Amino acid sequence: MDDPPSWIAEFTVTPRDFAAHLDAIVDSGRTPVTISGLADQLAGRAPLPARPVLLTFDDGFADLPGRTAEALAGRGLPATAYLTTGAIAPGGRSLLPPAPMMTLDAVPELERSGMEIGSHTVTHAQLDTLSAERLARELRDSKAVLEDALGHPVRHLAYPHGYNSARVRASSARAGYETATAVRHALSSDRDERYRIARLIVRRSHTVADVEEWLAGGGARIAPYRDGPRTVAWRWYRRGRAMVRGPEFAG
């Protein structure tokens, strides 16, 4: 977007920069895959192609089935879209601040354009601060809504803002997800963990040179690795705050 809402501006790029990033991916010679391809690798079912790259898009903003999907399809780039069902379903409610969102009836169209569909929960809450019952609903209900829209199983999840814990990862497995992506600000690897696959966030400040460095395998640490003390402390702080305020937006 050229003029995004302030709350999401850091995590957006202009259409011109987005096109340049996609061209860098094409020029890198890497082979784009969806999350199912990575899941097959991590489960030992099938190897990934040489030099793979996985593109993911969270939430379900209004331009996803339009300009974004068209830019990807025009370059032959498949991707994975993780959708927040409370923000796109009729009558749904989410914790996402106001922004133009796609609608649930566009989900099959998104899949036909070459995107694999995954869940991004119902409300976009901080999952690692929720009660067991509410956590189960977030995971189960979003999955069910997307499966009804598509007519087939939805096996993959992205944690809102990457927030997760051992309890959240175990609940995701019980809910029927085969993988879950976090953030971790790191490159994934063939040793990564199925229920907290590392991703890199593309921010507005990132340049084509940054993207090219990632594509060359540099510029970030490589997962898996243990959570650091700051990550653990931040999780406990957020849990305490949620006990007072209730569920909060993960962002």
mmCIF file of N, CA and C in Angstrom, residues 28-125:
data_model
loop_
_atom_site.group_PDB
_atom_site.id
_atom_site.type_symbol
_atom_site.label_atom_id
_atom_site.label_comp_id
_atom_site.label_asym_id
_atom_site.label_seq_id
_atom_site.Cartn_x
_atom_site.Cartn_y
_atom_site.Cartn_z
ATOM 1 N N SER A 28 16.828 -14.484 -8.316
ATOM 2 C CA SER A 28 17.715 -15.266 -7.442
ATOM 3 C C SER A 28 17.862 -16.712 -7.910
ATOM 4 N N GLY A 29 16.925 -17.183 -8.739
ATOM 5 C CA GLY A 29 16.961 -18.568 -9.176
ATOM 6 C C GLY A 29 16.423 -19.534 -8.152
ATOM 7 N N ARG A 30 15.903 -19.033 -7.058
ATOM 8 C CA ARG A 30 15.323 -19.930 -6.056
ATOM 9 C C ARG A 30 13.985 -20.491 -6.541
ATOM 10 N N THR A 31 13.619 -21.641 -6.006
ATOM 11 C CA THR A 31 12.368 -22.294 -6.376
ATOM 12 C C THR A 31 11.313 -22.012 -5.316
ATOM 13 N N PRO A 32 10.226 -21.312 -5.665
ATOM 14 C CA PRO A 32 9.197 -21.025 -4.666
ATOM 15 C C PRO A 32 8.386 -22.272 -4.329
ATOM 16 N N VAL A 33 8.078 -22.439 -3.050
ATOM 17 C CA VAL A 33 7.270 -23.553 -2.570
ATOM 18 C C VAL A 33 6.198 -22.998 -1.637
ATOM 19 N N THR A 34 5.178 -23.805 -1.366
ATOM 20 C CA THR A 34 4.188 -23.444 -0.358
ATOM 21 C C THR A 34 4.533 -24.159 0.936
ATOM 22 N N ILE A 35 3.762 -23.861 1.975
ATOM 23 C CA ILE A 35 4.040 -24.447 3.284
ATOM 24 C C ILE A 35 3.899 -25.968 3.252
ATOM 25 N N SER A 36 3.050 -26.510 2.387
ATOM 26 C CA SER A 36 2.923 -27.971 2.304
ATOM 27 C C SER A 36 4.229 -28.609 1.833
ATOM 28 N N GLY A 37 4.941 -27.935 0.932
ATOM 29 C CA GLY A 37 6.221 -28.459 0.495
ATOM 30 C C GLY A 37 7.223 -28.517 1.627
ATOM 31 N N LEU A 38 7.250 -27.469 2.448
ATOM 32 C CA LEU A 38 8.146 -27.474 3.601
ATOM 33 C C LEU A 38 7.710 -28.523 4.614
ATOM 34 N N ALA A 39 6.396 -28.682 4.800
ATOM 35 C CA ALA A 39 5.891 -29.699 5.725
ATOM 36 C C ALA A 39 6.331 -31.091 5.288
ATOM 37 N N ASP A 40 6.290 -31.362 3.991
ATOM 38 C CA ASP A 40 6.725 -32.667 3.494
ATOM 39 C C ASP A 40 8.200 -32.907 3.808
ATOM 40 N N GLN A 41 9.014 -31.860 3.671
ATOM 41 C CA GLN A 41 10.433 -31.980 3.986
ATOM 42 C C GLN A 41 10.638 -32.267 5.475
ATOM 43 N N LEU A 42 9.984 -31.486 6.344
ATOM 44 C CA LEU A 42 10.186 -31.629 7.778
ATOM 45 C C LEU A 42 9.655 -32.954 8.304
ATOM 46 N N ALA A 43 8.631 -33.516 7.613
ATOM 47 C CA ALA A 43 8.075 -34.807 8.022
ATOM 48 C C ALA A 43 8.796 -35.983 7.377
ATOM 49 N N GLY A 44 9.744 -35.710 6.487
ATOM 50 C CA GLY A 44 10.489 -36.777 5.837
ATOM 51 C C GLY A 44 9.751 -37.463 4.718
ATOM 52 N N ARG A 45 8.681 -36.828 4.203
ATOM 53 C CA ARG A 45 7.902 -37.451 3.135
ATOM 54 C C ARG A 45 8.499 -37.203 1.754
ATOM 55 N N ALA A 46 9.048 -36.010 1.557
ATOM 56 C CA ALA A 46 9.582 -35.655 0.239
ATOM 57 C C ALA A 46 10.591 -34.532 0.421
ATOM 58 N N PRO A 47 11.644 -34.523 -0.368
ATOM 59 C CA PRO A 47 12.636 -33.460 -0.241
ATOM 60 C C PRO A 47 12.156 -32.169 -0.888
ATOM 61 N N LEU A 48 12.703 -31.081 -0.430
ATOM 62 C CA LEU A 48 12.461 -29.798 -1.077
ATOM 63 C C LEU A 48 13.316 -29.688 -2.334
ATOM 64 N N PRO A 49 12.909 -28.853 -3.283
ATOM 65 C CA PRO A 49 13.786 -28.591 -4.427
ATOM 66 C C PRO A 49 15.033 -27.844 -3.964
ATOM 67 N N ALA A 50 16.016 -27.792 -4.806
ATOM 68 C CA ALA A 50 17.224 -27.047 -4.483
ATOM 69 C C ALA A 50 16.897 -25.560 -4.315
ATOM 70 N N ARG A 51 17.478 -24.942 -3.326
ATOM 71 C CA ARG A 51 17.365 -23.510 -3.084
ATOM 72 C C ARG A 51 15.902 -23.037 -3.046
ATOM 73 N N PRO A 52 15.120 -23.561 -2.119
ATOM 74 C CA PRO A 52 13.707 -23.163 -2.039
ATOM 75 C C PRO A 52 13.532 -21.801 -1.372
ATOM 76 N N VAL A 53 12.390 -21.196 -1.625
ATOM 77 C CA VAL A 53 11.982 -19.986 -0.914
ATOM 78 C C VAL A 53 10.473 -20.066 -0.691
ATOM 79 N N LEU A 54 10.032 -19.642 0.488
ATOM 80 C CA LEU A 54 8.619 -19.690 0.855
ATOM 81 C C LEU A 54 8.143 -18.271 1.166
ATOM 82 N N LEU A 55 7.119 -17.829 0.446
ATOM 83 C CA LEU A 55 6.533 -16.506 0.646
ATOM 84 C C LEU A 55 5.230 -16.644 1.418
ATOM 85 N N THR A 56 5.076 -15.891 2.504
ATOM 86 C CA THR A 56 3.857 -15.970 3.299
ATOM 87 C C THR A 56 3.275 -14.580 3.516
ATOM 88 N N PHE A 57 1.936 -14.529 3.618
ATOM 89 C CA PHE A 57 1.202 -13.280 3.809
ATOM 90 C C PHE A 57 0.171 -13.501 4.907
ATOM 91 N N ASP A 58 0.180 -12.640 5.908
ATOM 92 C CA ASP A 58 -0.703 -12.811 7.060
ATOM 93 C C ASP A 58 -1.901 -11.861 7.019
ATOM 94 N N ASP A 59 -2.946 -12.257 7.732
ATOM 95 C CA ASP A 59 -4.133 -11.459 8.074
ATOM 96 C C ASP A 59 -5.247 -11.550 7.041
ATOM 97 N N GLY A 60 -4.992 -11.131 5.789
ATOM 98 C CA GLY A 60 -6.047 -11.137 4.778
ATOM 99 C C GLY A 60 -6.522 -9.743 4.427
ATOM 100 N N PHE A 61 -5.583 -8.856 4.113
ATOM 101 C CA PHE A 61 -5.959 -7.496 3.727
ATOM 102 C C PHE A 61 -6.624 -7.491 2.351
ATOM 103 N N ALA A 62 -7.325 -6.396 2.057
ATOM 104 C CA ALA A 62 -8.197 -6.343 0.887
ATOM 105 C C ALA A 62 -7.454 -6.519 -0.429
ATOM 106 N N ASP A 63 -6.173 -6.125 -0.465
ATOM 107 C CA ASP A 63 -5.450 -6.221 -1.733
ATOM 108 C C ASP A 63 -4.880 -7.610 -1.986
ATOM 109 N N LEU A 64 -5.029 -8.516 -1.034
ATOM 110 C CA LEU A 64 -4.425 -9.841 -1.194
ATOM 111 C C LEU A 64 -5.003 -10.601 -2.388
ATOM 112 N N PRO A 65 -6.341 -10.691 -2.554
ATOM 113 C CA PRO A 65 -6.872 -11.394 -3.734
ATOM 114 C C PRO A 65 -6.743 -10.586 -5.020
ATOM 115 N N GLY A 66 -6.361 -9.328 -4.917
ATOM 116 C CA GLY A 66 -6.257 -8.474 -6.086
ATOM 117 C C GLY A 66 -4.827 -8.266 -6.532
ATOM 118 N N ARG A 67 -4.292 -7.063 -6.235
ATOM 119 C CA ARG A 67 -2.966 -6.711 -6.744
ATOM 120 C C ARG A 67 -1.861 -7.645 -6.265
ATOM 121 N N THR A 68 -1.950 -8.085 -5.018
ATOM 122 C CA THR A 68 -0.891 -8.949 -4.488
ATOM 123 C C THR A 68 -0.879 -10.290 -5.212
ATOM 124 N N ALA A 69 -2.043 -10.938 -5.277
ATOM 125 C CA ALA A 69 -2.126 -12.233 -5.955
ATOM 126 C C ALA A 69 -1.760 -12.109 -7.433
ATOM 127 N N GLU A 70 -2.158 -11.010 -8.054
ATOM 128 C CA GLU A 70 -1.842 -10.810 -9.481
ATOM 129 C C GLU A 70 -0.341 -10.642 -9.692
ATOM 130 N N ALA A 71 0.321 -9.905 -8.803
ATOM 131 C CA ALA A 71 1.769 -9.714 -8.922
ATOM 132 C C ALA A 71 2.512 -11.031 -8.768
ATOM 133 N N LEU A 72 2.045 -11.879 -7.858
ATOM 134 C CA LEU A 72 2.661 -13.189 -7.659
ATOM 135 C C LEU A 72 2.413 -14.102 -8.855
ATOM 136 N N ALA A 73 1.158 -14.185 -9.274
ATOM 137 C CA ALA A 73 0.807 -15.082 -10.381
ATOM 138 C C ALA A 73 1.511 -14.667 -11.664
ATOM 139 N N GLY A 74 1.660 -13.371 -11.873
ATOM 140 C CA GLY A 74 2.320 -12.886 -13.080
ATOM 141 C C GLY A 74 3.775 -13.284 -13.165
ATOM 142 N N ARG A 75 4.370 -13.622 -12.033
ATOM 143 C CA ARG A 75 5.768 -14.057 -11.996
ATOM 144 C C ARG A 75 5.900 -15.551 -11.730
ATOM 145 N N GLY A 76 4.759 -16.249 -11.679
ATOM 146 C CA GLY A 76 4.791 -17.688 -11.422
ATOM 147 C C GLY A 76 5.254 -18.033 -10.029
ATOM 148 N N LEU A 77 4.887 -17.203 -9.039
ATOM 149 C CA LEU A 77 5.332 -17.398 -7.664
ATOM 150 C C LEU A 77 4.166 -17.871 -6.789
ATOM 151 N N PRO A 78 4.122 -19.142 -6.412
ATOM 152 C CA PRO A 78 3.124 -19.580 -5.434
ATOM 153 C C PRO A 78 3.471 -19.016 -4.064
ATOM 154 N N ALA A 79 2.500 -18.998 -3.166
ATOM 155 C CA ALA A 79 2.716 -18.445 -1.825
ATOM 156 C C ALA A 79 1.718 -19.084 -0.868
ATOM 157 N N THR A 80 1.817 -18.692 0.396
ATOM 158 C CA THR A 80 0.896 -19.178 1.419
ATOM 159 C C THR A 80 0.277 -17.976 2.117
ATOM 160 N N ALA A 81 -1.050 -17.982 2.260
ATOM 161 C CA ALA A 81 -1.778 -16.896 2.916
ATOM 162 C C ALA A 81 -2.407 -17.421 4.198
ATOM 163 N N TYR A 82 -2.092 -16.785 5.307
ATOM 164 C CA TYR A 82 -2.669 -17.133 6.607
ATOM 165 C C TYR A 82 -3.727 -16.091 6.959
ATOM 166 N N LEU A 83 -4.981 -16.542 7.111
ATOM 167 C CA LEU A 83 -6.110 -15.618 7.193
ATOM 168 C C LEU A 83 -6.719 -15.576 8.593
ATOM 169 N N THR A 84 -7.013 -14.364 9.065
ATOM 170 C CA THR A 84 -7.674 -14.129 10.343
ATOM 171 C C THR A 84 -9.179 -14.144 10.095
ATOM 172 N N THR A 85 -9.836 -15.241 10.451
ATOM 173 C CA THR A 85 -11.224 -15.427 10.008
ATOM 174 C C THR A 85 -12.190 -14.431 10.627
ATOM 175 N N GLY A 86 -11.959 -13.997 11.867
ATOM 176 C CA GLY A 86 -12.856 -13.032 12.479
ATOM 177 C C GLY A 86 -12.863 -11.695 11.772
ATOM 178 N N ALA A 87 -11.812 -11.415 11.002
ATOM 179 C CA ALA A 87 -11.710 -10.148 10.278
ATOM 180 C C ALA A 87 -12.267 -10.222 8.868
ATOM 181 N N ILE A 88 -12.510 -11.429 8.360
ATOM 182 C CA ILE A 88 -12.954 -11.557 6.967
ATOM 183 C C ILE A 88 -14.308 -12.231 6.827
ATOM 184 N N ALA A 89 -14.790 -12.914 7.872
ATOM 185 C CA ALA A 89 -16.069 -13.625 7.785
ATOM 186 C C ALA A 89 -17.225 -12.677 8.091
ATOM 187 N N PRO A 90 -18.383 -12.866 7.456
ATOM 188 C CA PRO A 90 -19.546 -12.017 7.744
ATOM 189 C C PRO A 90 -19.910 -12.088 9.223
ATOM 190 N N GLY A 91 -20.057 -10.933 9.853
ATOM 191 C CA GLY A 91 -20.414 -10.881 11.266
ATOM 192 C C GLY A 91 -19.290 -11.251 12.207
ATOM 193 N N GLY A 92 -18.097 -11.498 11.675
ATOM 194 C CA GLY A 92 -16.982 -11.885 12.522
ATOM 195 C C GLY A 92 -16.422 -10.709 13.303
ATOM 196 N N ARG A 93 -15.685 -11.033 14.358
ATOM 197 C CA ARG A 93 -15.059 -10.002 15.179
ATOM 198 C C ARG A 93 -13.613 -10.393 15.420
ATOM 199 N N SER A 94 -12.733 -9.399 15.361
ATOM 200 C CA SER A 94 -11.322 -9.662 15.632
ATOM 201 C C SER A 94 -10.742 -8.508 16.430
ATOM 202 N N LEU A 95 -9.504 -8.679 16.869
ATOM 203 C CA LEU A 95 -8.793 -7.635 17.593
ATOM 204 C C LEU A 95 -7.962 -6.749 16.662
ATOM 205 N N LEU A 96 -7.986 -7.040 15.366
ATOM 206 C CA LEU A 96 -7.235 -6.225 14.415
ATOM 207 C C LEU A 96 -7.787 -4.812 14.383
ATOM 208 N N PRO A 97 -6.947 -3.792 14.432
ATOM 209 C CA PRO A 97 -7.427 -2.417 14.262
ATOM 210 C C PRO A 97 -8.032 -2.237 12.861
ATOM 211 N N PRO A 98 -8.765 -1.153 12.647
ATOM 212 C CA PRO A 98 -9.445 -0.964 11.356
ATOM 213 C C PRO A 98 -8.476 -0.930 10.175
ATOM 214 N N ALA A 99 -8.853 -1.659 9.134
ATOM 215 C CA ALA A 99 -8.106 -1.695 7.877
ATOM 216 C C ALA A 99 -8.985 -2.356 6.829
ATOM 217 N N PRO A 100 -8.792 -2.055 5.548
ATOM 218 C CA PRO A 100 -9.548 -2.736 4.500
ATOM 219 C C PRO A 100 -9.167 -4.218 4.470
ATOM 220 N N MET A 101 -10.158 -5.094 4.572
ATOM 221 C CA MET A 101 -9.900 -6.528 4.601
ATOM 222 C C MET A 101 -10.612 -7.221 3.436
ATOM 223 N N MET A 102 -10.087 -8.352 3.004
ATOM 224 C CA MET A 102 -10.761 -9.183 2.032
ATOM 225 C C MET A 102 -11.975 -9.831 2.683
ATOM 226 N N THR A 103 -12.776 -10.535 1.903
ATOM 227 C CA THR A 103 -13.950 -11.217 2.432
ATOM 228 C C THR A 103 -13.796 -12.727 2.292
ATOM 229 N N LEU A 104 -14.548 -13.447 3.103
ATOM 230 C CA LEU A 104 -14.427 -14.893 3.131
ATOM 231 C C LEU A 104 -14.752 -15.522 1.787
ATOM 232 N N ASP A 105 -15.676 -14.927 1.035
ATOM 233 C CA ASP A 105 -16.052 -15.534 -0.244
ATOM 234 C C ASP A 105 -14.944 -15.425 -1.293
ATOM 235 N N ALA A 106 -13.896 -14.645 -1.005
ATOM 236 C CA ALA A 106 -12.765 -14.544 -1.932
ATOM 237 C C ALA A 106 -11.686 -15.578 -1.653
ATOM 238 N N VAL A 107 -11.851 -16.367 -0.589
ATOM 239 C CA VAL A 107 -10.809 -17.339 -0.227
ATOM 240 C C VAL A 107 -10.606 -18.397 -1.318
ATOM 241 N N PRO A 108 -11.661 -19.007 -1.883
ATOM 242 C CA PRO A 108 -11.426 -19.962 -2.977
ATOM 243 C C PRO A 108 -10.718 -19.341 -4.174
ATOM 244 N N GLU A 109 -11.059 -18.077 -4.474
ATOM 245 C CA GLU A 109 -10.392 -17.372 -5.569
ATOM 246 C C GLU A 109 -8.898 -17.221 -5.279
ATOM 247 N N LEU A 110 -8.584 -16.935 -4.031
ATOM 248 C CA LEU A 110 -7.186 -16.784 -3.629
ATOM 249 C C LEU A 110 -6.436 -18.100 -3.837
ATOM 250 N N GLU A 111 -7.076 -19.192 -3.494
ATOM 251 C CA GLU A 111 -6.456 -20.501 -3.691
ATOM 252 C C GLU A 111 -6.262 -20.798 -5.173
ATOM 253 N N ARG A 112 -7.253 -20.461 -5.984
ATOM 254 C CA ARG A 112 -7.126 -20.707 -7.425
ATOM 255 C C ARG A 112 -5.994 -19.889 -8.051
ATOM 256 N N SER A 113 -5.660 -18.754 -7.433
ATOM 257 C CA SER A 113 -4.604 -17.906 -7.977
ATOM 258 C C SER A 113 -3.210 -18.454 -7.688
ATOM 259 N N GLY A 114 -3.123 -19.501 -6.843
ATOM 260 C CA GLY A 114 -1.829 -20.105 -6.557
ATOM 261 C C GLY A 114 -1.373 -19.983 -5.120
ATOM 262 N N MET A 115 -2.258 -19.533 -4.240
ATOM 263 C CA MET A 115 -1.893 -19.424 -2.831
ATOM 264 C C MET A 115 -2.480 -20.581 -2.036
ATOM 265 N N GLU A 116 -1.646 -21.185 -1.206
ATOM 266 C CA GLU A 116 -2.160 -22.143 -0.232
ATOM 267 C C GLU A 116 -2.713 -21.367 0.958
ATOM 268 N N ILE A 117 -3.812 -21.861 1.528
ATOM 269 C CA ILE A 117 -4.496 -21.146 2.604
ATOM 270 C C ILE A 117 -4.209 -21.803 3.944
ATOM 271 N N GLY A 118 -3.834 -20.973 4.922
ATOM 272 C CA GLY A 118 -3.645 -21.434 6.287
ATOM 273 C C GLY A 118 -4.413 -20.543 7.247
ATOM 274 N N SER A 119 -4.498 -20.978 8.490
ATOM 275 C CA SER A 119 -5.211 -20.243 9.523
ATOM 276 C C SER A 119 -4.287 -19.252 10.233
ATOM 277 N N HIS A 120 -4.863 -18.105 10.593
ATOM 278 C CA HIS A 120 -4.171 -17.111 11.418
ATOM 279 C C HIS A 120 -5.036 -16.784 12.630
ATOM 280 N N THR A 121 -5.780 -17.782 13.079
ATOM 281 C CA THR A 121 -6.717 -17.728 14.209
ATOM 282 C C THR A 121 -7.966 -16.929 13.868
ATOM 283 N N VAL A 122 -8.851 -16.783 14.877
ATOM 284 C CA VAL A 122 -10.097 -16.041 14.686
ATOM 285 C C VAL A 122 -9.889 -14.552 14.935
ATOM 286 N N THR A 123 -9.276 -14.194 16.065
ATOM 287 C CA THR A 123 -9.260 -12.792 16.482
ATOM 288 C C THR A 123 -7.900 -12.112 16.397
ATOM 289 N N HIS A 124 -6.830 -12.859 16.157
ATOM 290 C CA HIS A 124 -5.461 -12.309 16.136
ATOM 291 C C HIS A 124 -4.995 -11.956 17.551
ATOM 292 N N ALA A 125 -5.385 -12.774 18.518
ATOM 293 C CA ALA A 125 -4.982 -12.554 19.911
ATOM 294 C C ALA A 125 -3.572 -13.075 20.159
#
